[in-house]
């Protein structure tokens, strides 16, 4: 699935590709209380087909509010019987997932699809 983030400026960028192959979201910058609404908006536009894949390769920071969005999105996908994968976390972001016990949301491989 080809993907390129939206040309946004500032400390956070989110881009999404929707289609028959599901929803692929890529994040860059800092995901925190101020920027969470942008991610929530993209996840709410989910086409409800195929997997939900969130690529964190360019995410440099995440706080609890960002984690909460991922937990809620994963639970929603599970209720709908759809895969939800978080891929390519940076070591710093992966550590936050591990420390909070949310690392079960991370895909087992290090690479995206």
CSV table of N, CA and C in Angstrom, one decimal:
chain,number,residue,atom,x,y,z
A,1,UNK,N,0.8,-1.2,0.0
A,1,UNK,CA,0.0,0.0,0.0
A,1,UNK,C,0.9,1.2,0.0
A,2,UNK,N,0.8,2.0,-1.0
A,2,UNK,CA,1.6,3.3,-1.1
A,2,UNK,C,1.1,4.3,-0.2
A,3,UNK,N,1.9,5.1,0.4
A,3,UNK,CA,1.4,6.1,1.3
A,3,UNK,C,2.4,7.3,1.4
A,4,UNK,N,1.9,8.5,1.5
A,4,UNK,CA,2.7,9.6,1.7
A,4,UNK,C,1.9,10.6,2.6
A,5,UNK,N,2.5,11.1,3.7
A,5,UNK,CA,1.8,11.9,4.7
A,5,UNK,C,1.3,13.2,4.0
A,6,UNK,N,0.2,13.8,4.6
A,6,UNK,CA,-0.3,15.0,4.2
A,6,UNK,C,0.7,16.1,4.4
A,7,UNK,N,0.8,17.1,3.5
A,7,UNK,CA,1.8,18.2,3.7
A,7,UNK,C,1.4,19.2,4.8
A,8,UNK,N,1.4,18.8,6.0
A,8,UNK,CA,1.0,19.6,7.1
A,8,UNK,C,2.3,20.2,7.7
A,9,UNK,N,2.2,21.3,8.4
A,9,UNK,CA,3.4,21.9,9.1
A,9,UNK,C,3.1,21.8,10.6
A,10,UNK,N,4.2,22.0,11.3
A,10,UNK,CA,4.1,22.0,12.8
A,10,UNK,C,4.7,20.7,13.4
A,11,UNK,N,4.5,20.5,14.7
A,11,UNK,CA,5.2,19.4,15.4
A,11,UNK,C,4.5,18.1,15.1
A,12,UNK,N,3.4,18.0,14.5
A,12,UNK,CA,2.7,16.7,14.3
A,12,UNK,C,2.1,16.7,12.9
A,13,UNK,N,2.3,15.5,12.2
A,13,UNK,CA,1.7,15.3,10.9
A,13,UNK,C,1.0,13.9,10.9
A,14,UNK,N,-0.2,13.9,10.3
A,14,UNK,CA,-0.9,12.6,10.1
A,14,UNK,C,-1.4,12.5,8.7
A,15,UNK,N,-1.2,11.4,8.1
A,15,UNK,CA,-1.7,11.1,6.8
A,15,UNK,C,-2.4,9.8,6.8
A,16,UNK,N,-3.4,9.7,5.9
A,16,UNK,CA,-4.2,8.4,5.9
A,16,UNK,C,-4.5,8.1,4.5
A,17,UNK,N,-4.6,6.8,4.3
A,17,UNK,CA,-5.0,6.2,3.0
A,17,UNK,C,-6.1,5.2,3.3
A,18,UNK,N,-7.3,5.4,2.7
A,18,UNK,CA,-8.4,4.5,2.9
A,18,UNK,C,-8.8,3.8,1.6
A,19,UNK,N,-9.3,2.6,1.7
A,19,UNK,CA,-9.7,1.9,0.5
A,19,UNK,C,-10.1,0.5,0.9
A,20,UNK,N,-10.2,-0.3,-0.2
A,20,UNK,CA,-10.6,-1.7,0.0
A,20,UNK,C,-9.6,-2.5,0.8
A,21,UNK,N,-8.4,-2.0,0.9
A,21,UNK,CA,-7.4,-2.7,1.7
A,21,UNK,C,-7.3,-2.2,3.1
A,22,UNK,N,-8.3,-1.5,3.5
A,22,UNK,CA,-8.4,-1.0,4.9
A,22,UNK,C,-7.9,0.4,5.1
A,23,UNK,N,-7.5,0.7,6.3
A,23,UNK,CA,-7.1,2.1,6.6
A,23,UNK,C,-5.6,2.0,7.0
A,24,UNK,N,-4.8,2.8,6.4
A,24,UNK,CA,-3.4,2.9,6.7
A,24,UNK,C,-3.1,4.4,7.2
A,25,UNK,N,-2.6,4.6,8.4
A,25,UNK,CA,-2.4,5.9,8.9
A,25,UNK,C,-0.9,6.0,9.3
A,26,UNK,N,-0.2,7.1,8.9
A,26,UNK,CA,1.2,7.3,9.3
A,26,UNK,C,1.2,8.6,10.1
A,27,UNK,N,2.0,8.5,11.2
A,27,UNK,CA,2.2,9.7,12.1
A,27,UNK,C,3.6,10.1,12.1
A,28,UNK,N,3.8,11.4,12.2
A,28,UNK,CA,5.1,12.0,12.4
A,28,UNK,C,5.1,13.1,13.4
A,29,UNK,N,6.1,13.2,14.2
A,29,UNK,CA,6.2,14.3,15.2
A,29,UNK,C,5.8,13.9,16.5
A,30,UNK,N,5.0,14.7,17.2
A,30,UNK,CA,4.7,14.5,18.6
A,30,UNK,C,3.2,14.3,18.8
A,31,UNK,N,2.8,13.2,19.3
A,31,UNK,CA,1.3,12.9,19.6
A,31,UNK,C,1.1,13.1,21.0
A,32,UNK,N,0.3,14.2,21.3
A,32,UNK,CA,0.0,14.5,22.7
A,32,UNK,C,-1.4,15.1,22.8
A,33,UNK,N,-1.8,15.6,23.9
A,33,UNK,CA,-3.1,16.1,24.2
A,33,UNK,C,-3.5,17.1,23.1
A,34,UNK,N,-2.6,17.9,22.7
A,34,UNK,CA,-2.9,19.0,21.7
A,34,UNK,C,-3.2,18.4,20.3
A,35,UNK,N,-2.5,17.3,19.9
A,35,UNK,CA,-2.5,16.8,18.6
A,35,UNK,C,-3.4,15.6,18.4
A,36,UNK,N,-3.8,15.0,19.5
A,36,UNK,CA,-4.7,13.8,19.5
A,36,UNK,C,-6.0,14.0,18.6
A,37,UNK,N,-6.6,15.1,18.6
A,37,UNK,CA,-7.8,15.3,17.8
A,37,UNK,C,-7.6,15.0,16.3
A,38,UNK,N,-6.4,15.3,15.8
A,38,UNK,CA,-6.1,15.1,14.4
A,38,UNK,C,-6.1,13.6,14.1
A,39,UNK,N,-5.5,12.8,15.0
A,39,UNK,CA,-5.5,11.3,14.8
A,39,UNK,C,-6.9,10.8,15.0
A,40,UNK,N,-7.6,11.2,16.0
A,40,UNK,CA,-9.0,10.8,16.3
A,40,UNK,C,-9.8,11.0,15.0
A,41,UNK,N,-9.7,12.1,14.4
A,41,UNK,CA,-10.5,12.5,13.2
A,41,UNK,C,-10.2,11.4,12.1
A,42,UNK,N,-8.9,11.1,11.9
A,42,UNK,CA,-8.6,10.2,10.8
A,42,UNK,C,-9.1,8.8,11.1
A,43,UNK,N,-9.0,8.4,12.4
A,43,UNK,CA,-9.5,7.0,12.7
A,43,UNK,C,-11.0,6.9,12.7
A,44,UNK,N,-11.7,8.0,12.9
A,44,UNK,CA,-13.1,8.1,12.8
A,44,UNK,C,-13.6,8.0,11.4
A,45,UNK,N,-12.8,8.3,10.4
A,45,UNK,CA,-13.2,8.2,9.0
A,45,UNK,C,-12.8,6.8,8.5
A,46,UNK,N,-12.7,5.8,9.3
A,46,UNK,CA,-12.3,4.4,9.0
A,46,UNK,C,-13.4,3.9,8.0
A,47,UNK,N,-12.9,3.3,6.9
A,47,UNK,CA,-13.9,2.7,5.9
A,47,UNK,C,-14.5,1.4,6.4
A,48,UNK,N,-14.1,0.9,7.5
A,48,UNK,CA,-14.7,-0.3,8.1
A,48,UNK,C,-14.5,-1.5,7.3
A,49,UNK,N,-13.5,-1.6,6.4
A,49,UNK,CA,-13.1,-2.8,5.7
A,49,UNK,C,-11.6,-3.0,5.8
A,50,UNK,N,-11.2,-4.2,5.9
A,50,UNK,CA,-9.8,-4.5,5.9
A,50,UNK,C,-9.2,-4.1,7.3
A,51,UNK,N,-7.9,-4.3,7.4
A,51,UNK,CA,-7.2,-4.0,8.6
A,51,UNK,C,-7.0,-2.5,8.8
A,52,UNK,N,-6.7,-2.2,10.1
A,52,UNK,CA,-6.3,-0.8,10.4
A,52,UNK,C,-4.8,-0.9,10.8
A,53,UNK,N,-4.0,-0.2,10.0
A,53,UNK,CA,-2.5,-0.2,10.2
A,53,UNK,C,-2.1,1.2,10.6
A,54,UNK,N,-1.4,1.4,11.7
A,54,UNK,CA,-0.9,2.7,12.1
A,54,UNK,C,0.7,2.6,12.1
A,55,UNK,N,1.3,3.4,11.3
A,55,UNK,CA,2.8,3.4,11.2
A,55,UNK,C,3.3,4.5,12.0
A,56,UNK,N,4.2,4.2,12.9
A,56,UNK,CA,4.8,5.1,13.9
A,56,UNK,C,6.3,5.4,13.6
A,57,UNK,N,6.7,5.1,12.4
A,57,UNK,CA,8.2,5.2,12.1
A,57,UNK,C,8.7,6.6,12.3
A,58,UNK,N,7.9,7.6,12.1
A,58,UNK,CA,8.3,9.0,12.2
A,58,UNK,C,7.8,9.7,13.5
A,59,UNK,N,7.2,8.9,14.4
A,59,UNK,CA,6.6,9.5,15.6
A,59,UNK,C,7.7,9.6,16.6
A,60,UNK,N,8.0,10.8,17.1
A,60,UNK,CA,9.1,11.0,18.1
A,60,UNK,C,8.7,11.0,19.5
A,61,UNK,N,7.4,11.2,19.8
A,61,UNK,CA,6.9,11.3,21.2
A,61,UNK,C,5.4,10.9,21.2
A,62,UNK,N,5.0,10.3,22.3
A,62,UNK,CA,3.6,9.9,22.5
A,62,UNK,C,3.4,10.1,24.0
A,63,UNK,N,2.2,10.6,24.4
A,63,UNK,CA,1.8,10.7,25.8
A,63,UNK,C,0.6,9.8,26.1
A,64,UNK,N,0.1,9.9,27.3
A,64,UNK,CA,-1.0,9.0,27.6
A,64,UNK,C,-2.2,9.2,26.8
A,65,UNK,N,-2.5,10.4,26.4
A,65,UNK,CA,-3.7,10.7,25.6
A,65,UNK,C,-3.6,10.0,24.2
A,66,UNK,N,-2.4,9.9,23.7
A,66,UNK,CA,-2.1,9.2,22.4
A,66,UNK,C,-2.3,7.7,22.6
A,67,UNK,N,-1.8,7.2,23.7
A,67,UNK,CA,-2.0,5.8,24.0
A,67,UNK,C,-3.5,5.4,24.1
A,68,UNK,N,-4.2,6.3,24.8
A,68,UNK,CA,-5.6,6.1,25.0
A,68,UNK,C,-6.4,6.0,23.6
A,69,UNK,N,-6.0,6.8,22.7
A,69,UNK,CA,-6.7,6.7,21.4
A,69,UNK,C,-6.4,5.4,20.7
A,70,UNK,N,-5.2,4.9,20.8
A,70,UNK,CA,-4.8,3.6,20.2
A,70,UNK,C,-5.6,2.4,20.9
A,71,UNK,N,-5.7,2.5,22.2
A,71,UNK,CA,-6.4,1.4,22.9
A,71,UNK,C,-7.8,1.4,22.5
A,72,UNK,N,-8.5,2.6,22.4
A,72,UNK,CA,-9.9,2.7,22.0
A,72,UNK,C,-10.1,2.2,20.6
A,73,UNK,N,-9.2,2.6,19.7
A,73,UNK,CA,-9.3,2.2,18.3
A,73,UNK,C,-9.1,0.7,18.2
A,74,UNK,N,-8.2,0.1,18.9
A,74,UNK,CA,-7.9,-1.4,18.9
A,74,UNK,C,-9.2,-2.1,19.4
A,75,UNK,N,-9.8,-1.6,20.4
A,75,UNK,CA,-11.0,-2.3,21.0
A,75,UNK,C,-12.1,-2.2,20.0
A,76,UNK,N,-12.2,-1.0,19.3
A,76,UNK,CA,-13.3,-0.9,18.3
A,76,UNK,C,-13.1,-1.8,17.1
A,77,UNK,N,-11.8,-1.9,16.7
A,77,UNK,CA,-11.5,-2.9,15.6
A,77,UNK,C,-11.8,-4.3,16.0
A,78,UNK,N,-11.4,-4.7,17.2
A,78,UNK,CA,-11.7,-6.0,17.7
A,78,UNK,C,-13.2,-6.4,17.7
A,79,UNK,N,-14.0,-5.4,18.2
A,79,UNK,CA,-15.4,-5.6,18.2
A,79,UNK,C,-16.0,-5.8,16.8
A,80,UNK,N,-15.3,-5.2,15.8
A,80,UNK,CA,-15.8,-5.4,14.4
A,80,UNK,C,-15.1,-6.5,13.7
A,81,UNK,N,-14.3,-7.3,14.4
A,81,UNK,CA,-13.6,-8.4,13.9
A,81,UNK,C,-12.5,-8.1,12.8
A,82,UNK,N,-11.9,-6.9,13.0
A,82,UNK,CA,-10.9,-6.5,12.1
A,82,UNK,C,-9.5,-6.4,12.8
A,83,UNK,N,-8.4,-6.7,12.0
A,83,UNK,CA,-7.1,-6.6,12.6
A,83,UNK,C,-6.8,-5.1,12.8
A,84,UNK,N,-6.0,-4.8,13.9
A,84,UNK,CA,-5.5,-3.5,14.2
A,84,UNK,C,-4.0,-3.7,14.5
A,85,UNK,N,-3.2,-3.0,13.7
A,85,UNK,CA,-1.7,-3.2,13.9
A,85,UNK,C,-1.1,-1.8,14.1
A,86,UNK,N,-0.2,-1.7,15.0
A,86,UNK,CA,0.7,-0.6,15.1
A,86,UNK,C,2.1,-1.1,14.7
A,87,UNK,N,2.7,-0.5,13.7
A,87,UNK,CA,4.0,-0.9,13.2
A,87,UNK,C,5.0,0.2,13.3
A,88,UNK,N,6.3,-0.3,13.2
A,88,UNK,CA,7.4,0.6,13.1
A,88,UNK,C,7.6,1.6,14.2
A,89,UNK,N,7.3,1.3,15.4
A,89,UNK,CA,7.6,2.3,16.5
A,89,UNK,C,9.1,2.6,16.6
A,90,UNK,N,9.4,3.8,16.9
A,90,UNK,CA,10.8,4.2,17.2
A,90,UNK,C,11.1,3.6,18.6
A,91,UNK,N,12.4,3.4,18.9
A,91,UNK,CA,12.7,2.8,20.3
A,91,UNK,C,12.1,3.6,21.4
A,92,UNK,N,12.1,4.9,21.3
A,92,UNK,CA,11.5,5.7,22.4
A,92,UNK,C,10.0,5.5,22.5
A,93,UNK,N,9.3,5.5,21.4
A,93,UNK,CA,7.9,5.2,21.4
A,93,UNK,C,7.6,3.8,21.9
A,94,UNK,N,8.3,2.8,21.4
A,94,UNK,CA,8.1,1.5,21.8
A,94,UNK,C,8.3,1.3,23.3
A,95,UNK,N,9.2,2.0,23.9
A,95,UNK,CA,9.4,2.0,25.4
A,95,UNK,C,8.2,2.5,26.1
A,96,UNK,N,7.6,3.5,25.6
A,96,UNK,CA,6.3,4.0,26.3
A,96,UNK,C,5.2,3.0,26.3
A,97,UNK,N,5.1,2.3,25.1
A,97,UNK,CA,4.1,1.2,25.1
A,97,UNK,C,4.5,0.1,26.1
A,98,UNK,N,5.7,-0.2,26.2
A,98,UNK,CA,6.1,-1.3,27.1
A,98,UNK,C,5.9,-0.9,28.5
A,99,UNK,N,6.3,0.3,28.9
A,99,UNK,CA,6.2,0.8,30.3
A,99,UNK,C,4.7,0.9,30.8
A,100,UNK,N,3.8,1.1,29.8
A,100,UNK,CA,2.4,1.2,30.2
A,100,UNK,C,1.6,-0.1,30.0
A,101,UNK,N,2.3,-1.1,29.5
A,101,UNK,CA,1.6,-2.4,29.3
A,101,UNK,C,0.7,-2.4,28.0
A,102,UNK,N,0.9,-1.4,27.2
A,102,UNK,CA,0.1,-1.3,25.9
A,102,UNK,C,0.9,-2.0,24.8
A,103,UNK,N,2.0,-2.6,25.1
A,103,UNK,CA,2.8,-3.2,24.0
A,103,UNK,C,2.1,-4.3,23.2
A,104,UNK,N,1.0,-4.9,23.8
A,104,UNK,CA,0.3,-5.9,23.1
A,104,UNK,C,-0.3,-5.3,21.8
A,105,UNK,N,-0.4,-4.0,21.7
A,105,UNK,CA,-1.0,-3.4,20.5
A,105,UNK,C,0.0,-3.3,19.3
A,106,UNK,N,1.3,-3.5,19.6
A,106,UNK,CA,2.4,-3.4,18.6
A,106,UNK,C,2.4,-4.7,17.8
A,107,UNK,N,2.6,-4.6,16.5
A,107,UNK,CA,2.7,-5.8,15.7
A,107,UNK,C,4.0,-6.5,16.1
A,108,UNK,N,4.0,-7.8,16.0
A,108,UNK,CA,5.2,-8.6,16.5
A,108,UNK,C,6.4,-8.4,15.6
A,109,UNK,N,6.2,-8.0,14.3
A,109,UNK,CA,7.4,-7.7,13.5
A,109,UNK,C,7.7,-6.2,13.6
A,110,UNK,N,8.9,-5.9,13.2
A,110,UNK,CA,9.3,-4.5,13.3
A,110,UNK,C,8.9,-3.7,12.0
A,111,UNK,N,8.5,-4.4,11.0
A,111,UNK,CA,8.3,-3.7,9.7
A,111,UNK,C,6.8,-3.6,9.5
A,112,UNK,N,6.4,-2.6,8.7
A,112,UNK,CA,5.0,-2.5,8.3
A,112,UNK,C,4.7,-3.4,7.2
A,113,UNK,N,3.4,-3.3,6.7
A,113,UNK,CA,3.0,-4.2,5.6
A,113,UNK,C,3.1,-3.5,4.3
